[in-house]
Coordinates of C-alpha atoms and ligand atoms in Angstrom, one line a residue:
X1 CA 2.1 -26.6 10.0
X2 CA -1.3 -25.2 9.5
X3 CA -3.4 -23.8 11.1
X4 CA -5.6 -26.1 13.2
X5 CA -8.0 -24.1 14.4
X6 CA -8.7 -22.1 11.1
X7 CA -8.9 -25.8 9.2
X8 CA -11.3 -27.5 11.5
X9 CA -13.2 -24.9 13.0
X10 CA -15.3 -24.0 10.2
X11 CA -16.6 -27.9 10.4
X12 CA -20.1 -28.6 11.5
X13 CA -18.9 -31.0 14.0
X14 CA -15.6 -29.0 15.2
X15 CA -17.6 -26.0 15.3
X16 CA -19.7 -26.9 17.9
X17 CA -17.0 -28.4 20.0
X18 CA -15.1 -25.2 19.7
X19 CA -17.9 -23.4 20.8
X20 CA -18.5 -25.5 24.3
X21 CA -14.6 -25.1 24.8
X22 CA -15.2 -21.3 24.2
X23 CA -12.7 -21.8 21.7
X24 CA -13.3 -18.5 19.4
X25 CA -12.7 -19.9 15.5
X26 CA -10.8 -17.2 13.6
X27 CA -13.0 -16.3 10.0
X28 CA -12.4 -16.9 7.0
X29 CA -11.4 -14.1 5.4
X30 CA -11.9 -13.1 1.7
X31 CA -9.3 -13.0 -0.8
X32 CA -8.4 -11.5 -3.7
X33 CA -8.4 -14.2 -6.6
X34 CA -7.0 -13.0 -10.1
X35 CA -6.2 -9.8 -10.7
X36 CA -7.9 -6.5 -9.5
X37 CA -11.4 -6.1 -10.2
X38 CA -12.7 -2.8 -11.0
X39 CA -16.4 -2.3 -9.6
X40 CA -15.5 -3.8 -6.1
X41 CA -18.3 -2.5 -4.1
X42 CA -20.6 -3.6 -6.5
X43 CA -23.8 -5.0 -4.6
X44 CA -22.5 -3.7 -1.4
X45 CA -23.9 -1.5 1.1
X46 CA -21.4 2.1 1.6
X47 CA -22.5 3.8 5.2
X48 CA -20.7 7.3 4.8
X49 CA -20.8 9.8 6.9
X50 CA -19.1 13.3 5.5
X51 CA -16.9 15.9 7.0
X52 CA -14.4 18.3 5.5
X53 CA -13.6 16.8 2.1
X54 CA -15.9 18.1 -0.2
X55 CA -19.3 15.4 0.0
X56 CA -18.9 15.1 -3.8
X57 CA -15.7 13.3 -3.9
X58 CA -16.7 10.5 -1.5
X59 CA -19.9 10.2 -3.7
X60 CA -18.0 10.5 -6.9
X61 CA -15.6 7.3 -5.5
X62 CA -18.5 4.9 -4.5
X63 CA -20.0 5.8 -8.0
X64 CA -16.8 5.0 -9.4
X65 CA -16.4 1.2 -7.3
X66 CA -20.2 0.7 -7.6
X67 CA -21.5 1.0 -4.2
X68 CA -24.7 1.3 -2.9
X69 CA -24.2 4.3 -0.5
X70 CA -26.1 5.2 2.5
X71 CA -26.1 8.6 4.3
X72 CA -25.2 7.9 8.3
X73 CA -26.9 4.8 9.2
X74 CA -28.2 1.3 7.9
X75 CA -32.4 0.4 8.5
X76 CA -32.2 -1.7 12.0
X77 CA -31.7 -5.4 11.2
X78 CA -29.6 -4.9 7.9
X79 CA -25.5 -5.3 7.6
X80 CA -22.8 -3.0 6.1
X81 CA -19.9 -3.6 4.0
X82 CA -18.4 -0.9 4.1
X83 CA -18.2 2.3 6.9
X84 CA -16.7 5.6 5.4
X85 CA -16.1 8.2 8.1
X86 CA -14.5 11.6 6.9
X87 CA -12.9 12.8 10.2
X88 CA -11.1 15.7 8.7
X89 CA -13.7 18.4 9.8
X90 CA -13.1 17.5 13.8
X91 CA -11.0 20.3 15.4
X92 CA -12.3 19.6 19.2
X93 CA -12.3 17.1 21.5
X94 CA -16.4 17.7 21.9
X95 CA -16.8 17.1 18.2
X96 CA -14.9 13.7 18.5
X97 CA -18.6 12.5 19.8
X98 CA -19.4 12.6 15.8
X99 CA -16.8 9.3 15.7
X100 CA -19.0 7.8 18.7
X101 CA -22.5 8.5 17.2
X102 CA -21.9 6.9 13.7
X103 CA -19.7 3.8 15.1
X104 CA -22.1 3.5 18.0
X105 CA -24.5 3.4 15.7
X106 CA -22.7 1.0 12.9
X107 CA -20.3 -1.0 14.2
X108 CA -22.5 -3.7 15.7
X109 CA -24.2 -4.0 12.1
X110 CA -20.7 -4.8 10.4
X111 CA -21.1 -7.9 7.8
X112 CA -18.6 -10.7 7.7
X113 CA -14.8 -9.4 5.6
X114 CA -16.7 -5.4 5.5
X115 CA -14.4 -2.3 5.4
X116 CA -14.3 0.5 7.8
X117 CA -12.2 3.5 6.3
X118 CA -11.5 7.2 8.3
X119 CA -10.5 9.7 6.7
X120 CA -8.4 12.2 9.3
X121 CA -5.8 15.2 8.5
X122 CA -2.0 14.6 9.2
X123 CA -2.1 16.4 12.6
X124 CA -0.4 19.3 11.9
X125 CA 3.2 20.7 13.5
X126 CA 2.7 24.2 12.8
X127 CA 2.0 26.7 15.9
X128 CA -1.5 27.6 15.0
X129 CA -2.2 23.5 14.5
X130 CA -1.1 22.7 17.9
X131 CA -3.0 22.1 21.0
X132 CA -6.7 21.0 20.9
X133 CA -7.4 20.3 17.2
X134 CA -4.1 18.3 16.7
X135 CA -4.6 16.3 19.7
X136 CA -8.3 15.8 17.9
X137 CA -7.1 14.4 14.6
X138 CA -4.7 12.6 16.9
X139 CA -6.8 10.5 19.0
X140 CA -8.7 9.2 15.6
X141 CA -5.6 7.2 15.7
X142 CA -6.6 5.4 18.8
X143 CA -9.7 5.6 18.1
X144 CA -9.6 2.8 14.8
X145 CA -6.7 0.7 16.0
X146 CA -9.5 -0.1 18.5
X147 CA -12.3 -0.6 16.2
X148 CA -10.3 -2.5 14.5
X149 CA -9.7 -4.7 17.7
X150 CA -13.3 -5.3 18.4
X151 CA -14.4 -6.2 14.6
X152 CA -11.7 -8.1 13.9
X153 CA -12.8 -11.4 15.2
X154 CA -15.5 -10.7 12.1
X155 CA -12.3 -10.8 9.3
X156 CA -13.5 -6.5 9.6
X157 CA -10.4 -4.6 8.5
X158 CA -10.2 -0.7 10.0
X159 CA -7.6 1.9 9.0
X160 CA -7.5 5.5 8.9
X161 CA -6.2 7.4 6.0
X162 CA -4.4 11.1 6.7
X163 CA -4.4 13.8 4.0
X164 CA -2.6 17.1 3.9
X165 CA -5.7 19.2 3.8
X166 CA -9.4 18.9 3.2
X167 CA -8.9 19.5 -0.6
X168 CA -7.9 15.9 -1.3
X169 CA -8.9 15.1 -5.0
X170 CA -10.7 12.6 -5.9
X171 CA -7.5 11.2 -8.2
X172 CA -5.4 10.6 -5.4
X173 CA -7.8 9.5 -2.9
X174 CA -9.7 6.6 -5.3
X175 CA -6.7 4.3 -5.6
X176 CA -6.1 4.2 -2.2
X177 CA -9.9 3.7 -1.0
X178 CA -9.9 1.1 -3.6
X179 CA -7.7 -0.9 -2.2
X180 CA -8.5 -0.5 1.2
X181 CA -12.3 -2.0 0.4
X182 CA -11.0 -4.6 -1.7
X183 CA -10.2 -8.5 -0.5
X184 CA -6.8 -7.4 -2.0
X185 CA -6.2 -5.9 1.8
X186 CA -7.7 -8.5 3.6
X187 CA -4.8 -8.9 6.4
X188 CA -4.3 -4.4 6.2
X189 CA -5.9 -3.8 9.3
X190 CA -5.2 -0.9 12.3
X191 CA -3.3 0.9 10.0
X192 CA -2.5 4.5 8.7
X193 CA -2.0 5.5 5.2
X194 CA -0.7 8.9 4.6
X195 CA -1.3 11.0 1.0
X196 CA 1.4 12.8 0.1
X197 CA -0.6 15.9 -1.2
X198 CA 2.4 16.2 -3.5
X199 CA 1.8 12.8 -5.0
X200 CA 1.0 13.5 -8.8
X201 CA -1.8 11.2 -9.7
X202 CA -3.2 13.3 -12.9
X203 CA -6.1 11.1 -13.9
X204 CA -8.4 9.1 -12.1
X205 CA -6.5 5.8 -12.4
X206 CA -8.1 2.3 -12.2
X207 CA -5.9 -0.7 -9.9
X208 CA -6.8 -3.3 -12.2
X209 CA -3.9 -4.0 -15.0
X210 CA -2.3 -0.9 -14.0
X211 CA 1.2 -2.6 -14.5
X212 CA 0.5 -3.3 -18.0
X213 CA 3.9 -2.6 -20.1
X214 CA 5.8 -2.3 -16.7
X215 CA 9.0 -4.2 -15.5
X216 CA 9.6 -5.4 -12.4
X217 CA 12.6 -7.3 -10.5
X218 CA 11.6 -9.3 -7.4
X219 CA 14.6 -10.3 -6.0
X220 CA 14.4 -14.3 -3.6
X221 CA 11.1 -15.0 -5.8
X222 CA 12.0 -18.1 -6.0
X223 CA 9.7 -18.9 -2.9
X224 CA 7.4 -17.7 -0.3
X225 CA 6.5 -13.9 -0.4
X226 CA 8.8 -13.3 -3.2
X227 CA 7.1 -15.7 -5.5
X228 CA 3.3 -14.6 -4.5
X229 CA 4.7 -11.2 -5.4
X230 CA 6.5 -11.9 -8.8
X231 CA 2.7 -14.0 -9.4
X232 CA 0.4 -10.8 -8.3
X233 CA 2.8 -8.1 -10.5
X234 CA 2.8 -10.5 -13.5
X235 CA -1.7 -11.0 -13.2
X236 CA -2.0 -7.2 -13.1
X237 CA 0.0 -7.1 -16.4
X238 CA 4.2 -6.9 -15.7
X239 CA 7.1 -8.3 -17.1
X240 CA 8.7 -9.3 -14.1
X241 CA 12.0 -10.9 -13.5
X242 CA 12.1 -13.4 -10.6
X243 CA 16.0 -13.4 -9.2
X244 CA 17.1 -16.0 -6.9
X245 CA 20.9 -17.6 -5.7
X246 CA 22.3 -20.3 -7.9
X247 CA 21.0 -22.9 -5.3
X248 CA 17.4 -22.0 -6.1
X249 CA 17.9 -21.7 -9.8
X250 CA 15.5 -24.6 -10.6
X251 CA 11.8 -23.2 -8.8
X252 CA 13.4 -20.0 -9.7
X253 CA 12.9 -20.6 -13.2
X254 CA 9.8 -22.6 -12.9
X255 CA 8.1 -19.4 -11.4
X256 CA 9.6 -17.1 -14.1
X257 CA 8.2 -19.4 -16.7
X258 CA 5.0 -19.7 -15.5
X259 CA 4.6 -16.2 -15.7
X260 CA 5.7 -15.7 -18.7
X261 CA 8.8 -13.8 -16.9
X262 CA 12.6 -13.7 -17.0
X263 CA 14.8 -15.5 -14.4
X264 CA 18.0 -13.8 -13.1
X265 CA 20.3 -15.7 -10.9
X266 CA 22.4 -13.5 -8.3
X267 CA 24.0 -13.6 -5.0
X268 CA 22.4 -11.0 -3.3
X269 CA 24.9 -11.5 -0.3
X270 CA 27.7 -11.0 -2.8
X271 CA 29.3 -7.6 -3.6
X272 CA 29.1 -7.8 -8.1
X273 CA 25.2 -8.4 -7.3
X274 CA 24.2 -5.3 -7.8
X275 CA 26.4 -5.0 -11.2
X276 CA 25.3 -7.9 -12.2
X277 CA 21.4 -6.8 -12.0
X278 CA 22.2 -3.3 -13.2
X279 CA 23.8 -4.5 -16.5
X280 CA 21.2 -6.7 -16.8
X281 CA 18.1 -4.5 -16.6
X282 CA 20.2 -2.5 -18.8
X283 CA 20.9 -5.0 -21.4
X284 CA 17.6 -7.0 -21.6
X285 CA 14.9 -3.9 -20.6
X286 CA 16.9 -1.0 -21.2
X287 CA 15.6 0.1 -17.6
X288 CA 13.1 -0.8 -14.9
X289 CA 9.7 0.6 -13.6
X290 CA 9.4 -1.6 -10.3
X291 CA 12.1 -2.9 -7.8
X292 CA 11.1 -5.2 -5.0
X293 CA 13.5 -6.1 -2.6
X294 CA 12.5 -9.4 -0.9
X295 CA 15.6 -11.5 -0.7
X296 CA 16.5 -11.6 2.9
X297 CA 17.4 -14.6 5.5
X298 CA 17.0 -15.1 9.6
X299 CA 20.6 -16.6 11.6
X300 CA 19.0 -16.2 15.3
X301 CA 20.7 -16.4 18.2
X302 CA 20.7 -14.1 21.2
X303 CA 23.7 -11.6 21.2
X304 CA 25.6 -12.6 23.5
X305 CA 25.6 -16.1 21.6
X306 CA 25.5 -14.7 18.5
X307 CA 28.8 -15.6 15.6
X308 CA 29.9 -12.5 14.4
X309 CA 30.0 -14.1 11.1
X310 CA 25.7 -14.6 11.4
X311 CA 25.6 -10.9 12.0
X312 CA 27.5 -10.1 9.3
X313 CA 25.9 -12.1 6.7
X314 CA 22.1 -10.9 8.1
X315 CA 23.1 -7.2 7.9
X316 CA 24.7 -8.0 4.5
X317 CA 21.9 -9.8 2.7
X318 CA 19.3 -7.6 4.7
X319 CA 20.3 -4.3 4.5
X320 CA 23.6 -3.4 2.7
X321 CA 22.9 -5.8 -0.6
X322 CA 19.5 -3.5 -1.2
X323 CA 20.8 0.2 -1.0
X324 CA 24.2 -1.0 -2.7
X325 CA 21.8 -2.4 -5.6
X326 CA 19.4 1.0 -5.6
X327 CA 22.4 3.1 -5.0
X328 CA 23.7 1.5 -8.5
X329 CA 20.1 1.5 -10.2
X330 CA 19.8 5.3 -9.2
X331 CA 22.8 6.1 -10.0
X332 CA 23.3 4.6 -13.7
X333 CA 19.4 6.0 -14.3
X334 CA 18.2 2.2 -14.5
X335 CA 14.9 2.7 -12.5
X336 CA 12.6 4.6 -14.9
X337 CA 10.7 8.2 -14.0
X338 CA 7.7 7.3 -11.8
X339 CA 9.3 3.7 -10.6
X340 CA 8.1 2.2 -7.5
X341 CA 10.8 0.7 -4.7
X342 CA 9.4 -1.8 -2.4
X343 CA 11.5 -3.0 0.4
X344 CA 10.6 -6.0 2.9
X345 CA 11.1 -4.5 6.5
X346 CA 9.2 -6.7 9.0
X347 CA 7.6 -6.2 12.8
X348 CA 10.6 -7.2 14.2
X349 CA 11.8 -3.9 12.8
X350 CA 9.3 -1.9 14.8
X351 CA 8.9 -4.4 17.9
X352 CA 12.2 -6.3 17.7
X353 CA 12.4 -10.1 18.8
X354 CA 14.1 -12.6 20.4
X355 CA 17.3 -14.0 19.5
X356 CA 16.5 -11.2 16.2
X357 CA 19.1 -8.2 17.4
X358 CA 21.1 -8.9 13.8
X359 CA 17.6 -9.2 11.9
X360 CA 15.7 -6.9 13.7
X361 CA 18.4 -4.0 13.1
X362 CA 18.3 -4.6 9.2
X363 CA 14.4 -4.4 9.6
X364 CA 14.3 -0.9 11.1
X365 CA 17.1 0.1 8.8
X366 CA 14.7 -0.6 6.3
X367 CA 11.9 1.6 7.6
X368 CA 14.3 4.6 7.7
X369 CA 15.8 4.5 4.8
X370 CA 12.5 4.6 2.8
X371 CA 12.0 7.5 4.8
X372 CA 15.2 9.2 3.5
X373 CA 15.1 7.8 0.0
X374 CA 11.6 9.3 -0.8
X375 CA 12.7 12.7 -0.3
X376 CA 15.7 12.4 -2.5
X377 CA 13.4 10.5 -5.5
X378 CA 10.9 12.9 -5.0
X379 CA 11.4 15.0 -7.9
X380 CA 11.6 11.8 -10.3
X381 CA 8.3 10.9 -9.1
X382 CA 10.1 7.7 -8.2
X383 CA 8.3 6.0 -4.8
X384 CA 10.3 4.7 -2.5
X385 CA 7.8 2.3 0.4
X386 CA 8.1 -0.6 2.9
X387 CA 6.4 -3.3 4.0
X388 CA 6.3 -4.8 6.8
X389 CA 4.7 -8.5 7.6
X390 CA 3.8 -9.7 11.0
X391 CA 3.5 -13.4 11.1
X392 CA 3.1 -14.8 7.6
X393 CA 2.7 -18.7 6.9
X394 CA 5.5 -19.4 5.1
X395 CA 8.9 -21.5 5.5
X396 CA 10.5 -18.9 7.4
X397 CA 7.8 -18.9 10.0
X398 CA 7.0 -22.8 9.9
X399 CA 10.5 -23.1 12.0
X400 CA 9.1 -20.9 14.8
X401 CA 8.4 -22.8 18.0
X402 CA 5.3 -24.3 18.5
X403 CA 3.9 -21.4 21.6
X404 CA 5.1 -18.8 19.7
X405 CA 3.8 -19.7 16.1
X406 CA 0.3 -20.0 18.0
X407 CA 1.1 -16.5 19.8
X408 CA 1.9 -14.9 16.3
X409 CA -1.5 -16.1 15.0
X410 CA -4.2 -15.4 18.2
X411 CA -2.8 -12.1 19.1
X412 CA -3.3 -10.9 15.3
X413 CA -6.9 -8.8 15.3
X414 CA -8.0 -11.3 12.7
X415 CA -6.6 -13.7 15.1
X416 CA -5.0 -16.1 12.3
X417 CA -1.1 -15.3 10.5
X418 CA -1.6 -13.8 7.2
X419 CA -0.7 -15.7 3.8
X420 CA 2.6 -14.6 1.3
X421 CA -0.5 -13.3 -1.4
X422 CA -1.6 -10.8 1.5
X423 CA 1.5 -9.3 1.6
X424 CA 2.1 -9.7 -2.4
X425 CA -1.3 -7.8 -2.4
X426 CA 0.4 -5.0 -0.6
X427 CA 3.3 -4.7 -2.0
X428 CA 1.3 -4.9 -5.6
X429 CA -0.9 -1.8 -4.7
X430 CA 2.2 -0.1 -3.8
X431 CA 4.1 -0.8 -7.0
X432 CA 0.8 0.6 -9.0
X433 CA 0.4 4.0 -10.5
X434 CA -2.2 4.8 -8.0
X435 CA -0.1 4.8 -5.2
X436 CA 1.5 7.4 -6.6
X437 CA 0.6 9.4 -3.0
X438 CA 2.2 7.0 -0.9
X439 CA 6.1 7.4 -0.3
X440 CA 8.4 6.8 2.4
X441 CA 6.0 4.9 4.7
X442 CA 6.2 1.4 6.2
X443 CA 2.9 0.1 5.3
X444 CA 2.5 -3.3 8.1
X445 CA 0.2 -6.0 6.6
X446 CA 0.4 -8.3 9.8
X447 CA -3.8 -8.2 10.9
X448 CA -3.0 -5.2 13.2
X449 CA -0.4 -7.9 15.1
X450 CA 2.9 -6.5 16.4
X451 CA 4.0 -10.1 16.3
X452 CA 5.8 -11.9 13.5
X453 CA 9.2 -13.6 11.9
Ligands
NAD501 P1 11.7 -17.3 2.4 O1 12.9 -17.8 3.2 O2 10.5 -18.3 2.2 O3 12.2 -16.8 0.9 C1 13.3 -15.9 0.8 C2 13.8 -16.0 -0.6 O4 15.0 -15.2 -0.7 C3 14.2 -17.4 -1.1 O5 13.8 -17.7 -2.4 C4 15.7 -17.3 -1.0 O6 16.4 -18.2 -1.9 C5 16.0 -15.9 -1.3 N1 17.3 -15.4 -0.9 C6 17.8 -15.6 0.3 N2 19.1 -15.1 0.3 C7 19.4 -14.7 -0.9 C8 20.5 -14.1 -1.5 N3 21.7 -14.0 -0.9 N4 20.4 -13.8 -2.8 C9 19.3 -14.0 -3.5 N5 18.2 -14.5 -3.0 C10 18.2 -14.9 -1.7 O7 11.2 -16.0 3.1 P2 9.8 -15.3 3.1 O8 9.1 -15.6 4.3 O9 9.1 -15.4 1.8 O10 10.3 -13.7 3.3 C11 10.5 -12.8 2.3 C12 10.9 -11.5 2.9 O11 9.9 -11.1 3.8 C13 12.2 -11.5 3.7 O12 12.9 -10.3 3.5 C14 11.7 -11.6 5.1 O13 12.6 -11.1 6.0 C15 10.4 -10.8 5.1 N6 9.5 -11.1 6.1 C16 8.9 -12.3 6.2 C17 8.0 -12.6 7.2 C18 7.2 -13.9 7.3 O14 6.4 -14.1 8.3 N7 7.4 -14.9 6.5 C19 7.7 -11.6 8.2 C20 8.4 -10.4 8.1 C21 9.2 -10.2 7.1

């Protein structure tokens, strides 16, 4: 069901009824339509204000997306598209008051769908990073996750990006930046990105048709997220396989053929799956650059009610189908030097859910074994990343019950569920060689929301 209040309330005449009622109507947020764009800021006003990275890699960066970049603040009366804070210089909690001048400043001047980006250092472990500096860089934390509360209700996205040190290069910062300003991260709000500084990104590397000459498997893409993603890989230049059951052979193939892409049928629930794939990608490609695993299914029930068979066949499909299929990939040398692994965790895996014990447990699986994987592919320069949805509008979610479908979309920060392309969007920058930086984190595209399917 859609969204009522998001298809009426942009309406002259619903508008104003919403109004009276005090109804608040979630925006319209801007999407990303077609493949990546290059010059995204082009036309738009940058507010930066510098810190520790050196000033001419944020000024190289806006040159490079096209901004129009403004030191500190906007002339009274104008609106900003994007806010840039570098937050790596504060080491006290007096110098936090540099976050409260420029947002106190700029956050009321925030156009419709604008960016706000901090930059902050991965608060360090070490003995002579503890105490007051770390507890500095940790409170940025807080800090945009309530930004990004209060600017929501404008479509605003805010997230804070973490770098080892304060000489982060320009190569491996771009990508990331880039995405974050574009429509392509729409429902990416109140989150953190880490760089790895390890991350080898050795030129300055463009998003758009980065996947040219790549191959990719999506695996349940006959449908829903799966499908948006095997769409988004293909318009940025992939050859991607879409790989669904038997049962769901026929818009399987429809999707593969309108993308000019392969169609692979496999029961992911089935133990010769992952040969099946393996020989396959083999065979056909003689290896594979990107592997998103998507396939997975809901059987809720609370536990005590719970058949042991649903658990079973959730932890199966979920969990134990994707690392016995990487486990085979890695193993037989399938997935290429500098691949990309995308798995679909989900909130549930970081909030859990009700009636969701069997789901919910293959969802935080999920989260940790990225963690884990990264560190073994690191030396391939393979990437191994999650993400997790919050409540997407898609069949899964269209069963929900009515309070709780409405729940999942008001309590988001953009206070409407995200679409399958948002996540698609997401999984696409991580599956680029940009985001070469970016391993072993759960990145949550669910409109800073901890609710969701
Ligand atoms: P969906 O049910 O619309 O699509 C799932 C696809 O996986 C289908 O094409 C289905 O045929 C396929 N599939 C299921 N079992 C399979 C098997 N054994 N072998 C091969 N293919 C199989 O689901 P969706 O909403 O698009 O979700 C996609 C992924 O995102 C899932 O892993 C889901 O858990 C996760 N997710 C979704 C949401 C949401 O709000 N929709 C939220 C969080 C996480």
């Amino acid at each position: 069901m859609a969204d009522f209040l998001l298809e009426y309330g942009h309406k002259p005449g619903w508008k104003s009824i919403f109004n009276v009622l005090g109804i608040t109507v979630p925006p319209r947020l801007e999407r990303l339509k077609g493949s990546w764009k290059k010059q995204i800021l082009a036309g738009k006003k940058v507010v930066t204000a510098t810190g520790g990275i050196n000033a001419s890699v944020i000024s190289n960066i806006n040159d490079e997306l096209g901004g129009h970049a403004l030191i500190n603040s906007l002339p009274a009366d104008d609106r900003a598209d994007v806010l840039l804070f570098d937050a790596t210089g504060i080491e006290t909690v007096a110098q936090l008051k540099l976050l409260y001048d420029f947002f106190h400043a700029n956050a009321g001047k925030l156009a419709n769908n604008s960016r706000v980006v901090i930059i902050a250092l991965t608060p360090d472990p070490s003995p002579e990073g503890r105490g007051e500096r770390t507890a500095s860089q940790q409170a940025i934390e807080g800090f945009s996750r309530s930004v990004a509360k209060e600017v929501g209700r404008k479509g605003a996205t805010v997230n804070l990006v973490r770098v080892e040190n304060k000489s982060v290069t320009e190569n491996q910062l771009l990508p990331v930046l880039h995405f974050l300003f574009s429509e392509a991260s729409a429902f990416v709000t109140a989150q953190v990105f880490r760089i790895n500084s390890g991350g080898n990104v050795p030129q300055l590397v463009s998003l758009e048709k980065s996947l040219a000459g790549k191959v990719a498997l999506v695996t349940g893409a006959a449908r829903g997220i799966g499908e948006a993603t095997a769409r988004k890989l293909a318009a940025e230049g992939a050859t991607v396989i879409v790989l669904d059951r038997p049962e769901d052979s026929d818009a399987g193939k429809k999707v593969a053929e309108s993308i000019n892409g392969k169609f692979l049928t496999a029961d992911m629930s089935k133990e010769d799956s992952a040969t099946i794939i393996n020989d396959y990608l083999k065979k056909e490609f003689n290896g594979v650059d990107i592997v998103i695993h998507n396939a997975g299914i809901t059987r809720d029930k609370t536990i005590a009610k719970m058949d042991e068979k649903y658990w079973d066949m959730v932890l199966n499909v979920n969990l134990q189908a994707l690392i016995r299929t990487n486990n085979l990939l890695l193993k037989s040398g399938t997935i290429r030097k500098n691949g990309r692994i995308v798995c679909l965790s989900s909130i549930s895996g970081f909030s859990g859910n009700f009636g969701q014990t069997n789901y919910s447990a293959t969802k935080a699986g999920i989260i940790g074994y990225v963690k884990a994987l990264s560190e073994e592919l690191a030396d391939k320069n393979i990437t191994a990343n999650a993400v997790a949805p919050g409540f997407i509008e898609t069949k899964m979610t269209a069963k929900m019950p009515l309070f709780t479908k409405m729940g999942g979309r008001r309590l988001s920060n953009l206070n409407q569920g995200g679409l399958a392309e948002d996540v698609a969007d997401a999984i696409t920058f991580l599956s680029s060689p940009g985001a070469a930086v970016i391993s072993g984190q759960t990145l949550r595209v669910c409109g800073g929301s901890y609710i969701g399917a």
